mmCIF file of C-alpha atoms in Angstrom:
data_model
loop_
_atom_site.group_PDB
_atom_site.id
_atom_site.type_symbol
_atom_site.label_atom_id
_atom_site.label_comp_id
_atom_site.label_asym_id
_atom_site.label_seq_id
_atom_site.Cartn_x
_atom_site.Cartn_y
_atom_site.Cartn_z
ATOM 1 C CA MET Y 23 41.764 16.611 -7.818
ATOM 2 C CA SER Y 24 39.200 15.077 -10.155
ATOM 3 C CA PHE Y 25 35.473 14.694 -9.803
ATOM 4 C CA PRO Y 26 33.201 11.937 -11.124
ATOM 5 C CA THR Y 27 31.399 12.621 -14.363
ATOM 6 C CA ALA Y 28 27.629 12.586 -14.540
ATOM 7 C CA ALA Y 29 27.716 9.036 -15.866
ATOM 8 C CA SER Y 30 29.669 7.788 -12.854
ATOM 9 C CA ALA Y 31 28.303 10.137 -10.203
ATOM 10 C CA ILE Y 32 28.161 8.743 -6.697
ATOM 11 C CA PRO Y 33 24.495 8.454 -5.658
ATOM 12 C CA ALA Y 34 23.356 10.486 -2.689
ATOM 13 C CA PRO Y 35 22.932 8.464 0.495
ATOM 14 C CA ALA Y 36 19.448 7.399 1.489
ATOM 15 C CA PRO Y 37 17.789 9.693 4.032
ATOM 16 C CA PRO Y 38 17.820 8.588 7.676
ATOM 17 C CA PRO Y 39 14.844 6.583 8.939
ATOM 18 C CA GLU Y 40 11.817 8.087 10.647
ATOM 19 C CA VAL Y 41 9.691 6.554 13.407
ATOM 20 C CA LEU Y 42 5.889 6.710 13.565
ATOM 21 C CA THR Y 43 4.507 6.069 17.057
ATOM 22 C CA GLY Y 44 0.884 5.703 18.139
ATOM 23 C CA ASP Y 45 -0.908 3.996 21.016
ATOM 24 C CA TYR Y 46 -0.928 0.562 19.362
ATOM 25 C CA ILE Y 47 1.800 0.549 16.728
ATOM 26 C CA LYS Y 48 5.338 1.873 16.449
ATOM 27 C CA ILE Y 49 6.930 1.598 13.041
ATOM 28 C CA GLY Y 50 10.234 2.571 11.507
ATOM 29 C CA VAL Y 51 10.231 3.809 7.904
ATOM 30 C CA ASN Y 52 13.625 3.746 6.207
ATOM 31 C CA GLY Y 53 15.166 5.807 3.440
ATOM 32 C CA PHE Y 54 14.689 2.986 0.930
ATOM 33 C CA GLY Y 55 10.904 3.258 1.172
ATOM 34 C CA THR Y 56 10.183 0.132 3.207
ATOM 35 C CA LEU Y 57 9.315 -0.550 6.829
ATOM 36 C CA GLY Y 58 11.923 -0.969 9.534
ATOM 37 C CA SER Y 59 14.682 1.402 10.560
ATOM 38 C CA ASP Y 60 17.051 -0.435 8.180
ATOM 39 C CA GLY Y 61 18.389 -3.922 8.726
ATOM 40 C CA SER Y 62 18.342 -5.061 12.345
ATOM 41 C CA THR Y 63 18.217 -1.500 13.704
ATOM 42 C CA PRO Y 64 15.158 -0.991 15.927
ATOM 43 C CA PRO Y 65 12.384 -0.137 15.767
ATOM 44 C CA GLY Y 66 11.051 -2.307 12.993
ATOM 45 C CA ILE Y 67 7.355 -3.032 13.520
ATOM 46 C CA LEU Y 68 6.017 -3.090 17.087
ATOM 47 C CA TYR Y 69 2.450 -3.723 18.283
ATOM 48 C CA ASP Y 70 0.976 -3.153 21.759
ATOM 49 C CA GLY Y 71 -2.388 -4.855 22.095
ATOM 50 C CA THR Y 72 -3.246 -2.833 25.214
ATOM 51 C CA GLY Y 73 -3.193 0.488 23.358
ATOM 52 C CA THR Y 74 -1.080 2.121 26.063
ATOM 53 C CA GLY Y 75 2.000 2.709 23.934
ATOM 54 C CA THR Y 76 4.007 0.148 25.917
ATOM 55 C CA PHE Y 77 6.282 -1.373 23.293
ATOM 56 C CA ASN Y 78 8.526 -4.302 24.153
ATOM 57 C CA SER Y 79 11.530 -4.323 21.812
ATOM 58 C CA ALA Y 80 11.816 -8.097 22.262
ATOM 59 C CA TYR Y 81 8.540 -8.457 20.348
ATOM 60 C CA ASP Y 82 9.574 -6.554 17.226
ATOM 61 C CA TYR Y 83 8.280 -8.161 14.010
ATOM 62 C CA LEU Y 84 11.417 -7.115 12.101
ATOM 63 C CA THR Y 85 14.268 -7.112 14.645
ATOM 64 C CA PRO Y 86 16.310 -8.907 15.793
ATOM 65 C CA GLY Y 87 16.996 -11.765 13.403
ATOM 66 C CA SER Y 88 16.471 -11.484 9.661
ATOM 67 C CA PRO Y 89 12.786 -10.769 9.051
ATOM 68 C CA PHE Y 90 11.976 -9.104 5.784
ATOM 69 C CA GLU Y 91 9.686 -6.299 4.500
ATOM 70 C CA GLY Y 92 9.641 -4.795 1.041
ATOM 71 C CA PHE Y 93 8.005 -4.076 -2.298
ATOM 72 C CA SER Y 94 8.647 -4.903 -5.945
ATOM 73 C CA LEU Y 95 7.541 -3.643 -9.359
ATOM 74 C CA TYR Y 96 8.037 -5.702 -12.501
ATOM 75 C CA GLY Y 97 7.124 -4.736 -16.062
ATOM 76 C CA PHE Y 98 8.306 -3.889 -19.569
ATOM 77 C CA LYS Y 99 9.745 -0.800 -21.229
ATOM 78 C CA GLY Y 100 10.055 -0.893 -24.997
ATOM 79 C CA GLY Y 101 9.450 -4.630 -24.876
ATOM 80 C CA THR Y 102 12.364 -5.229 -22.486
ATOM 81 C CA ALA Y 103 11.580 -6.647 -19.055
ATOM 82 C CA PHE Y 104 12.690 -4.904 -15.871
ATOM 83 C CA SER Y 105 12.406 -5.810 -12.197
ATOM 84 C CA VAL Y 106 12.794 -3.439 -9.260
ATOM 85 C CA SER Y 107 12.636 -4.335 -5.578
ATOM 86 C CA ASN Y 108 13.541 -2.665 -2.286
ATOM 87 C CA ASN Y 109 13.521 -4.103 1.223
ATOM 88 C CA ASN Y 110 14.765 -3.477 4.751
ATOM 89 C CA ASP Y 111 17.714 -5.867 4.415
ATOM 90 C CA ALA Y 112 20.701 -4.498 2.473
ATOM 91 C CA GLY Y 113 22.040 -8.016 2.036
ATOM 92 C CA ARG Y 114 19.100 -8.919 -0.193
ATOM 93 C CA GLY Y 115 19.597 -6.103 -2.681
ATOM 94 C CA ARG Y 116 18.022 -2.717 -3.232
ATOM 95 C CA VAL Y 117 17.490 -1.324 -6.703
ATOM 96 C CA ILE Y 118 16.360 2.194 -5.718
ATOM 97 C CA SER Y 119 19.195 3.319 -3.452
ATOM 98 C CA THR Y 120 18.121 6.930 -2.916
ATOM 99 C CA GLY Y 121 14.874 8.733 -2.254
ATOM 100 C CA ASN Y 122 13.141 11.417 -0.235
ATOM 101 C CA LEU Y 123 11.506 10.663 3.124
ATOM 102 C CA THR Y 124 9.440 13.392 4.784
ATOM 103 C CA LEU Y 125 7.288 13.499 7.915
ATOM 104 C CA PHE Y 126 3.831 15.056 7.595
ATOM 105 C CA ASN Y 127 2.442 14.379 11.060
ATOM 106 C CA GLY Y 128 -0.764 16.381 11.448
ATOM 107 C CA VAL Y 129 -0.496 17.861 7.939
ATOM 108 C CA GLU Y 130 -3.556 17.841 5.663
ATOM 109 C CA TYR Y 131 -3.636 14.677 3.591
ATOM 110 C CA ALA Y 132 -4.104 14.718 -0.195
ATOM 111 C CA ASP Y 133 -5.956 18.060 -0.102
ATOM 112 C CA ALA Y 134 -9.023 16.219 1.183
ATOM 113 C CA GLY Y 135 -9.212 17.941 4.549
ATOM 114 C CA ASN Y 136 -7.946 14.862 6.409
ATOM 115 C CA THR Y 137 -4.975 14.798 8.740
ATOM 116 C CA TYR Y 138 -3.170 11.918 10.421
ATOM 117 C CA ASP Y 139 -1.288 11.983 13.705
ATOM 118 C CA ASN Y 140 1.475 9.928 12.126
ATOM 119 C CA ARG Y 141 2.415 10.199 8.467
ATOM 120 C CA ALA Y 142 5.595 9.705 6.446
ATOM 121 C CA VAL Y 143 5.932 9.940 2.666
ATOM 122 C CA TRP Y 144 8.763 8.330 0.707
ATOM 123 C CA THR Y 145 9.417 8.958 -2.992
ATOM 124 C CA GLY Y 146 12.035 7.234 -5.119
ATOM 125 C CA THR Y 147 12.849 7.165 -8.829
ATOM 126 C CA TYR Y 148 14.132 4.304 -10.929
ATOM 127 C CA ASP Y 149 16.247 5.777 -13.728
ATOM 128 C CA ASN Y 150 13.932 7.025 -16.505
ATOM 129 C CA TYR Y 151 11.333 4.320 -15.899
ATOM 130 C CA PHE Y 152 9.088 5.509 -13.060
ATOM 131 C CA THR Y 153 8.734 7.405 -9.801
ATOM 132 C CA ILE Y 154 7.083 5.580 -6.914
ATOM 133 C CA THR Y 155 5.621 7.096 -3.740
ATOM 134 C CA HIS Y 156 4.557 5.318 -0.559
ATOM 135 C CA ASP Y 157 2.394 7.376 1.797
ATOM 136 C CA TYR Y 158 2.308 5.770 5.268
ATOM 137 C CA HIS Y 159 -0.291 7.106 7.704
ATOM 138 C CA PHE Y 160 -2.317 6.282 10.815
ATOM 139 C CA ASN Y 161 -3.815 8.030 13.821
ATOM 140 C CA ASP Y 162 -2.605 7.492 17.372
ATOM 141 C CA ASP Y 163 -5.572 5.245 18.177
ATOM 142 C CA GLY Y 164 -5.255 3.267 14.931
ATOM 143 C CA GLN Y 165 -4.312 -0.408 14.832
ATOM 144 C CA GLN Y 166 -3.416 -0.482 11.151
ATOM 145 C CA LEU Y 167 -0.822 1.184 8.955
ATOM 146 C CA ASN Y 168 -2.509 2.634 5.876
ATOM 147 C CA ILE Y 169 -0.395 2.758 2.714
ATOM 148 C CA THR Y 170 -1.197 4.696 -0.447
ATOM 149 C CA THR Y 171 1.155 3.854 -3.314
ATOM 150 C CA THR Y 172 1.384 5.983 -6.461
ATOM 151 C CA ILE Y 173 3.368 5.031 -9.563
ATOM 152 C CA GLU Y 174 4.116 7.708 -12.171
ATOM 153 C CA ALA Y 175 5.456 6.519 -15.516
ATOM 154 C CA LEU Y 176 8.531 8.331 -16.868
ATOM 155 C CA ALA Y 177 8.193 6.368 -20.118
ATOM 156 C CA ASP Y 178 5.585 4.143 -21.743
ATOM 157 C CA LEU Y 179 5.434 1.031 -19.543
ATOM 158 C CA THR Y 180 3.473 -2.179 -20.051
ATOM 159 C CA GLY Y 181 2.538 -5.242 -18.038
ATOM 160 C CA LEU Y 182 3.192 -3.646 -14.650
ATOM 161 C CA ASN Y 183 2.729 -5.789 -11.551
ATOM 162 C CA PHE Y 184 3.405 -4.685 -7.967
ATOM 163 C CA ALA Y 185 3.857 -6.651 -4.745
ATOM 164 C CA ARG Y 186 4.117 -5.793 -1.044
ATOM 165 C CA PHE Y 187 5.377 -8.475 1.312
ATOM 166 C CA THR Y 188 6.861 -9.320 4.684
ATOM 167 C CA ASP Y 189 8.308 -12.252 6.569
ATOM 168 C CA PRO Y 190 7.341 -11.337 10.142
ATOM 169 C CA ASP Y 191 8.706 -12.946 13.275
ATOM 170 C CA ALA Y 192 5.592 -12.918 15.460
ATOM 171 C CA GLN Y 193 7.057 -13.338 18.945
ATOM 172 C CA ALA Y 194 4.794 -11.864 21.609
ATOM 173 C CA ALA Y 195 4.888 -14.610 24.248
ATOM 174 C CA ALA Y 196 6.856 -17.647 25.373
ATOM 175 C CA GLY Y 197 6.572 -20.325 22.694
ATOM 176 C CA ASP Y 198 6.251 -17.889 19.792
ATOM 177 C CA ASP Y 199 9.111 -17.909 17.287
ATOM 178 C CA SER Y 200 9.947 -17.023 13.693
ATOM 179 C CA ARG Y 201 7.521 -19.657 12.437
ATOM 180 C CA THR Y 202 3.899 -18.572 12.084
ATOM 181 C CA ASN Y 203 0.518 -19.992 11.164
ATOM 182 C CA ASN Y 204 -0.257 -18.424 7.783
ATOM 183 C CA PHE Y 205 -3.734 -17.869 6.365
ATOM 184 C CA GLN Y 206 -5.608 -16.242 3.487
ATOM 185 C CA GLY Y 207 -9.039 -14.775 4.154
ATOM 186 C CA ALA Y 208 -11.050 -14.867 7.391
ATOM 187 C CA ASN Y 209 -14.393 -13.837 8.897
ATOM 188 C CA GLY Y 210 -16.031 -13.218 5.542
ATOM 189 C CA VAL Y 211 -13.053 -11.404 4.005
ATOM 190 C CA ALA Y 212 -11.955 -12.996 0.727
ATOM 191 C CA ALA Y 213 -8.618 -14.785 0.415
ATOM 192 C CA SER Y 214 -7.653 -12.393 -2.381
ATOM 193 C CA ASP Y 215 -8.087 -9.421 -0.009
ATOM 194 C CA LEU Y 216 -6.366 -10.701 3.128
ATOM 195 C CA VAL Y 217 -3.269 -12.633 4.111
ATOM 196 C CA TYR Y 218 -1.927 -12.844 7.644
ATOM 197 C CA ALA Y 219 0.580 -14.500 9.958
ATOM 198 C CA GLU Y 220 -0.520 -15.672 13.404
ATOM 199 C CA ALA Y 221 1.903 -16.255 16.288
ATOM 200 C CA LEU Y 222 2.010 -19.873 17.431
ATOM 201 C CA VAL Y 223 1.057 -19.333 21.091
ATOM 202 C CA SER Y 224 -0.030 -15.728 21.679
ATOM 203 C CA LYS Y 225 -2.114 -15.716 18.441
ATOM 204 C CA TYR Y 226 -1.064 -12.109 17.792
ATOM 205 C CA VAL Y 227 -1.619 -11.222 14.144
ATOM 206 C CA ILE Y 228 0.092 -9.143 11.483
ATOM 207 C CA GLY Y 229 -1.507 -9.110 8.059
ATOM 208 C CA LEU Y 230 -1.892 -7.337 4.735
ATOM 209 C CA TYR Y 231 -5.401 -6.318 3.687
ATOM 210 C CA THR Y 232 -6.905 -4.411 0.767
ATOM 211 C CA SER Y 233 -10.340 -3.536 -0.563
ATOM 212 C CA ASP Y 234 -8.901 -1.624 -3.533
ATOM 213 C CA PRO Y 235 -10.656 -2.221 -6.890
ATOM 214 C CA THR Y 236 -7.324 -2.838 -8.630
ATOM 215 C CA THR Y 237 -7.019 -6.504 -9.622
ATOM 216 C CA HIS Y 238 -5.118 -8.171 -6.792
ATOM 217 C CA ALA Y 239 -4.455 -11.390 -4.895
ATOM 218 C CA SER Y 240 -2.694 -12.564 -1.751
ATOM 219 C CA ALA Y 241 -0.172 -15.351 -1.246
ATOM 220 C CA VAL Y 242 1.930 -17.222 1.286
ATOM 221 C CA THR Y 243 5.218 -18.150 -0.324
ATOM 222 C CA THR Y 244 8.945 -18.627 0.130
ATOM 223 C CA TRP Y 245 11.188 -15.575 0.039
ATOM 224 C CA MET Y 246 10.142 -14.491 -3.451
ATOM 225 C CA MET Y 247 9.775 -10.926 -4.713
ATOM 226 C CA ASP Y 248 8.186 -11.494 -8.135
ATOM 227 C CA PRO Y 249 4.666 -9.959 -8.079
ATOM 228 C CA ALA Y 250 3.446 -12.763 -10.353
ATOM 229 C CA VAL Y 251 3.962 -15.179 -7.460
ATOM 230 C CA PHE Y 252 1.596 -13.167 -5.276
ATOM 231 C CA LEU Y 253 -0.925 -12.646 -8.073
ATOM 232 C CA ALA Y 254 -1.022 -16.435 -8.503
ATOM 233 C CA GLY Y 255 -2.576 -16.598 -5.031
ATOM 234 C CA GLY Y 256 -0.912 -19.717 -3.615
ATOM 235 C CA ASN Y 257 -0.347 -20.736 0.009
ATOM 236 C CA ILE Y 258 2.569 -22.993 0.956
ATOM 237 C CA GLY Y 259 1.305 -23.207 4.534
ATOM 238 C CA ASN Y 260 2.676 -22.590 8.002
ATOM 239 C CA GLY Y 261 6.308 -21.866 8.774
ATOM 240 C CA ASP Y 262 8.868 -19.088 8.447
ATOM 241 C CA ASN Y 263 7.379 -17.860 5.177
ATOM 242 C CA LEU Y 264 6.547 -14.677 3.306
ATOM 243 C CA ILE Y 265 3.040 -13.182 3.216
ATOM 244 C CA GLY Y 266 2.094 -10.562 0.651
ATOM 245 C CA LEU Y 267 -0.286 -8.907 -1.790
ATOM 246 C CA GLY Y 268 0.115 -8.619 -5.560
ATOM 247 C CA PHE Y 269 -1.516 -5.924 -7.729
ATOM 248 C CA ASN Y 270 -1.965 -5.961 -11.514
ATOM 249 C CA ILE Y 271 -1.322 -2.354 -12.581
ATOM 250 C CA GLY Y 272 -1.329 -2.956 -16.339
ATOM 251 C CA ASP Y 273 -0.014 -0.365 -18.819
ATOM 252 C CA LEU Y 274 0.928 3.249 -18.088
ATOM 253 C CA ASP Y 275 1.713 5.889 -20.695
ATOM 254 C CA LEU Y 276 4.414 8.508 -20.197
ATOM 255 C CA GLY Y 277 3.274 10.898 -17.441
ATOM 256 C CA GLU Y 278 0.354 8.710 -16.332
ATOM 257 C CA LYS Y 279 -0.133 8.008 -12.622
ATOM 258 C CA PHE Y 280 -1.722 5.044 -10.891
ATOM 259 C CA THR Y 281 -2.728 5.057 -7.213
ATOM 260 C CA PHE Y 282 -3.917 2.187 -5.023
ATOM 261 C CA ASN Y 283 -4.385 1.463 -1.317
ATOM 262 C CA TYR Y 284 -3.688 -1.340 1.125
ATOM 263 C CA ARG Y 285 -2.724 -1.676 4.778
ATOM 264 C CA TYR Y 286 -0.905 -3.638 7.417
ATOM 265 C CA ILE Y 287 -3.309 -4.781 10.124
ATOM 266 C CA PHE Y 288 -2.517 -5.850 13.688
ATOM 267 C CA GLY Y 289 -4.431 -7.445 16.536
ATOM 268 C CA THR Y 290 -4.393 -9.792 19.493
ATOM 269 C CA ASP Y 291 -6.121 -12.244 17.126
ATOM 270 C CA ILE Y 292 -7.541 -12.097 13.607
ATOM 271 C CA SER Y 293 -11.027 -11.015 14.722
ATOM 272 C CA ALA Y 294 -9.558 -8.086 16.647
ATOM 273 C CA ALA Y 295 -7.322 -7.150 13.719
ATOM 274 C CA LEU Y 296 -10.179 -7.171 11.211
ATOM 275 C CA GLY Y 297 -12.501 -5.329 13.564
ATOM 276 C CA ALA Y 298 -9.943 -2.571 14.097
ATOM 277 C CA ALA Y 299 -9.458 -2.322 10.334
ATOM 278 C CA GLY Y 300 -13.194 -2.004 9.687
ATOM 279 C CA ALA Y 301 -13.310 -5.368 7.917
ATOM 280 C CA GLY Y 302 -14.748 -8.783 8.695
ATOM 281 C CA GLY Y 303 -18.339 -9.748 9.242
ATOM 282 C CA GLY Y 304 -19.697 -8.101 6.129
ATOM 283 C CA GLY Y 305 -16.333 -8.396 4.424
ATOM 284 C CA GLY Y 306 -16.128 -4.673 3.853
ATOM 285 C CA GLY Y 307 -13.601 -2.180 5.126
ATOM 286 C CA PRO Y 308 -12.859 1.383 4.069
ATOM 287 C CA LYS Y 309 -13.321 1.877 0.332
ATOM 288 C CA PRO Y 310 -11.038 3.914 -1.912
ATOM 289 C CA THR Y 311 -12.264 7.271 -3.124
ATOM 290 C CA ILE Y 312 -12.054 8.301 -6.789
ATOM 291 C CA GLN Y 313 -8.617 9.739 -6.204
ATOM 292 C CA ASP Y 314 -5.768 11.439 -8.022
ATOM 293 C CA GLY Y 315 -3.960 9.030 -10.309
ATOM 294 C CA GLY Y 316 -6.748 6.451 -10.103
ATOM 295 C CA SER Y 317 -9.276 5.374 -12.722
ATOM 296 C CA TYR Y 318 -12.423 3.598 -11.555
ATOM 297 C CA THR Y 319 -15.513 2.299 -13.325
ATOM 298 C CA VAL Y 320 -19.193 2.976 -12.741
ATOM 299 C CA GLU Y 321 -19.606 -0.771 -12.295
ATOM 300 C CA GLN Y 322 -17.190 -0.685 -9.350
ATOM 301 C CA LEU Y 323 -19.094 2.272 -7.932
ATOM 302 C CA LEU Y 324 -22.504 0.612 -8.208
ATOM 303 C CA SER Y 325 -21.167 -2.631 -6.705
ATOM 304 C CA GLY Y 326 -20.071 -0.724 -3.604
ATOM 305 C CA ALA Y 327 -16.330 -1.215 -4.181
ATOM 306 C CA VAL Y 328 -15.650 2.528 -4.492
ATOM 307 C CA ASP Y 329 -16.613 5.451 -2.261
ATOM 308 C CA PRO Y 330 -18.601 8.039 -4.322
ATOM 309 C CA THR Y 331 -16.147 10.822 -3.481
ATOM 310 C CA PHE Y 332 -14.101 12.499 -6.205
ATOM 311 C CA ASN Y 333 -10.605 13.423 -5.048
ATOM 312 C CA GLY Y 334 -8.815 14.082 -8.335
ATOM 313 C CA GLY Y 335 -9.565 10.773 -10.068
ATOM 314 C CA VAL Y 336 -11.538 9.571 -13.082
ATOM 315 C CA LEU Y 337 -14.796 7.600 -13.186
ATOM 316 C CA THR Y 338 -15.095 5.754 -16.518
ATOM 317 C CA LEU Y 339 -18.192 4.263 -18.160
ATOM 318 C CA GLY Y 340 -18.101 0.728 -19.509
ATOM 319 C CA SER Y 341 -21.681 0.912 -20.774
ATOM 320 C CA SER Y 342 -24.652 3.277 -20.788
ATOM 321 C CA GLY Y 343 -26.841 3.471 -17.709
ATOM 322 C CA ALA Y 344 -27.856 5.426 -14.619
ATOM 323 C CA ALA Y 345 -26.269 6.080 -11.230
ATOM 324 C CA PRO Y 346 -28.757 7.181 -8.535
ATOM 325 C CA THR Y 347 -25.840 8.100 -6.294
ATOM 326 C CA ASP Y 348 -24.922 11.120 -4.172
ATOM 327 C CA PHE Y 349 -21.387 12.334 -4.930
ATOM 328 C CA THR Y 350 -18.970 14.503 -2.984
ATOM 329 C CA VAL Y 351 -16.406 16.435 -5.034
ATOM 330 C CA GLU Y 352 -13.357 17.387 -2.969
ATOM 331 C CA THR Y 353 -11.021 20.296 -3.730
ATOM 332 C CA ALA Y 354 -8.933 18.182 -6.116
ATOM 333 C CA GLY Y 355 -12.043 17.762 -8.295
ATOM 334 C CA GLY Y 356 -12.830 14.844 -10.556
ATOM 335 C CA THR Y 357 -13.699 13.695 -14.063
ATOM 336 C CA ILE Y 358 -16.390 11.472 -15.545
ATOM 337 C CA ASP Y 359 -15.196 9.879 -18.790
ATOM 338 C CA THR Y 360 -18.305 8.756 -20.665
ATOM 339 C CA ALA Y 361 -16.067 6.882 -23.159
ATOM 340 C CA GLY Y 362 -18.728 6.783 -25.873
ATOM 341 C CA HIS Y 363 -21.604 5.884 -23.535
ATOM 342 C CA ASP Y 364 -24.476 7.785 -21.906
ATOM 343 C CA LEU Y 365 -24.881 8.241 -18.146
ATOM 344 C CA THR Y 366 -27.665 9.766 -16.075
ATOM 345 C CA LEU Y 367 -26.796 10.970 -12.566
ATOM 346 C CA SER Y 368 -29.830 11.455 -10.330
ATOM 347 C CA GLY Y 369 -28.127 12.002 -6.976
ATOM 348 C CA VAL Y 370 -26.873 15.107 -5.183
ATOM 349 C CA LEU Y 371 -23.514 16.679 -6.064
ATOM 350 C CA SER Y 372 -21.826 18.476 -3.171
ATOM 351 C CA GLY Y 373 -18.392 19.651 -2.114
ATOM 352 C CA PRO Y 374 -15.919 22.411 -3.004
ATOM 353 C CA GLY Y 375 -14.388 20.868 -6.134
ATOM 354 C CA ALA Y 376 -15.180 20.986 -9.853
ATOM 355 C CA LEU Y 377 -16.540 17.963 -11.721
ATOM 356 C CA ASN Y 378 -15.485 17.665 -15.378
ATOM 357 C CA LYS Y 379 -16.672 15.516 -18.275
ATOM 358 C CA SER Y 380 -14.514 13.928 -20.945
ATOM 359 C CA GLY Y 381 -15.079 11.487 -23.786
ATOM 360 C CA ALA Y 382 -17.850 11.006 -26.319
ATOM 361 C CA GLY Y 383 -21.352 10.329 -25.034
ATOM 362 C CA VAL Y 384 -23.953 12.231 -23.033
ATOM 363 C CA LEU Y 385 -23.831 12.979 -19.310
ATOM 364 C CA THR Y 386 -27.231 13.980 -17.916
ATOM 365 C CA LEU Y 387 -27.712 15.498 -14.458
ATOM 366 C CA THR Y 388 -31.232 15.304 -13.009
#
């Protein structure tokens, strides 16, 4: 009997899917890191607008049929381009074929004292290029699936772009079918922050929304997985098309992490979906904290794009100035990188964590 060598080792099978169930949404998360219980196996993505947990399998956004949900990461290593994508349909190719999928329902989230009724974390590695983690979480009464994605470089990588996308079949009533009305932006939310598909008759909505400070854009396109397509921000209109968000990650050095946030939103119409997500009207929505793996600027903070809460991340100065802001420093702590500039903080610092300073320049606390 012979065994395969390390070079030809048979990869471990992907872990079995998990199901997250709340009052409004029921979602499968598969062992390849995307939504859906894998292929046409239910559940995929289900929404109950009544909030009673009554899910009709005939109204699944991902099953039956061939709807599509996935992510992609394109970039360069040593000047050579690479492209990685995973999705819920084996027939369309999966580059990361193994990973770890773990439930953390009710477990403290990111050491920040928060818990979620429903939470699953998937981590996969692409060779010696990067490790990627998707943290899916929502509470039972939530009408949106929050996603925190972290990319850790296993080598020096440049020109990284990421995309998240789906081709939903929004069928919640007679007359709905795989075709949808597709839009970017609504109710004061910018087109770059929001893209959604609306069912033809019922007007039920599934969308992707972000208020993350990372450079991003939304798009409606054909079945494309290249993040550059989504960053271009086009809209090919109504039909059985793909909706998605693209993020410009940039360059990561060996060992560097980058974290960003976005979410799937659901509703009986777009106003309900945005209201449940805390967006619309003022065009706001929950803001990212200064979190582990993330680097944010004082300009983003002062513009209101970032929550003044340190949770392991770095706040970097682009110029000298003052920030009359109250900060909370969570257990994971935080760092202010003055980067050769001077900063005066005149607000209150509170919380259990430690705040550190790095870089040339003067940090003054008053």
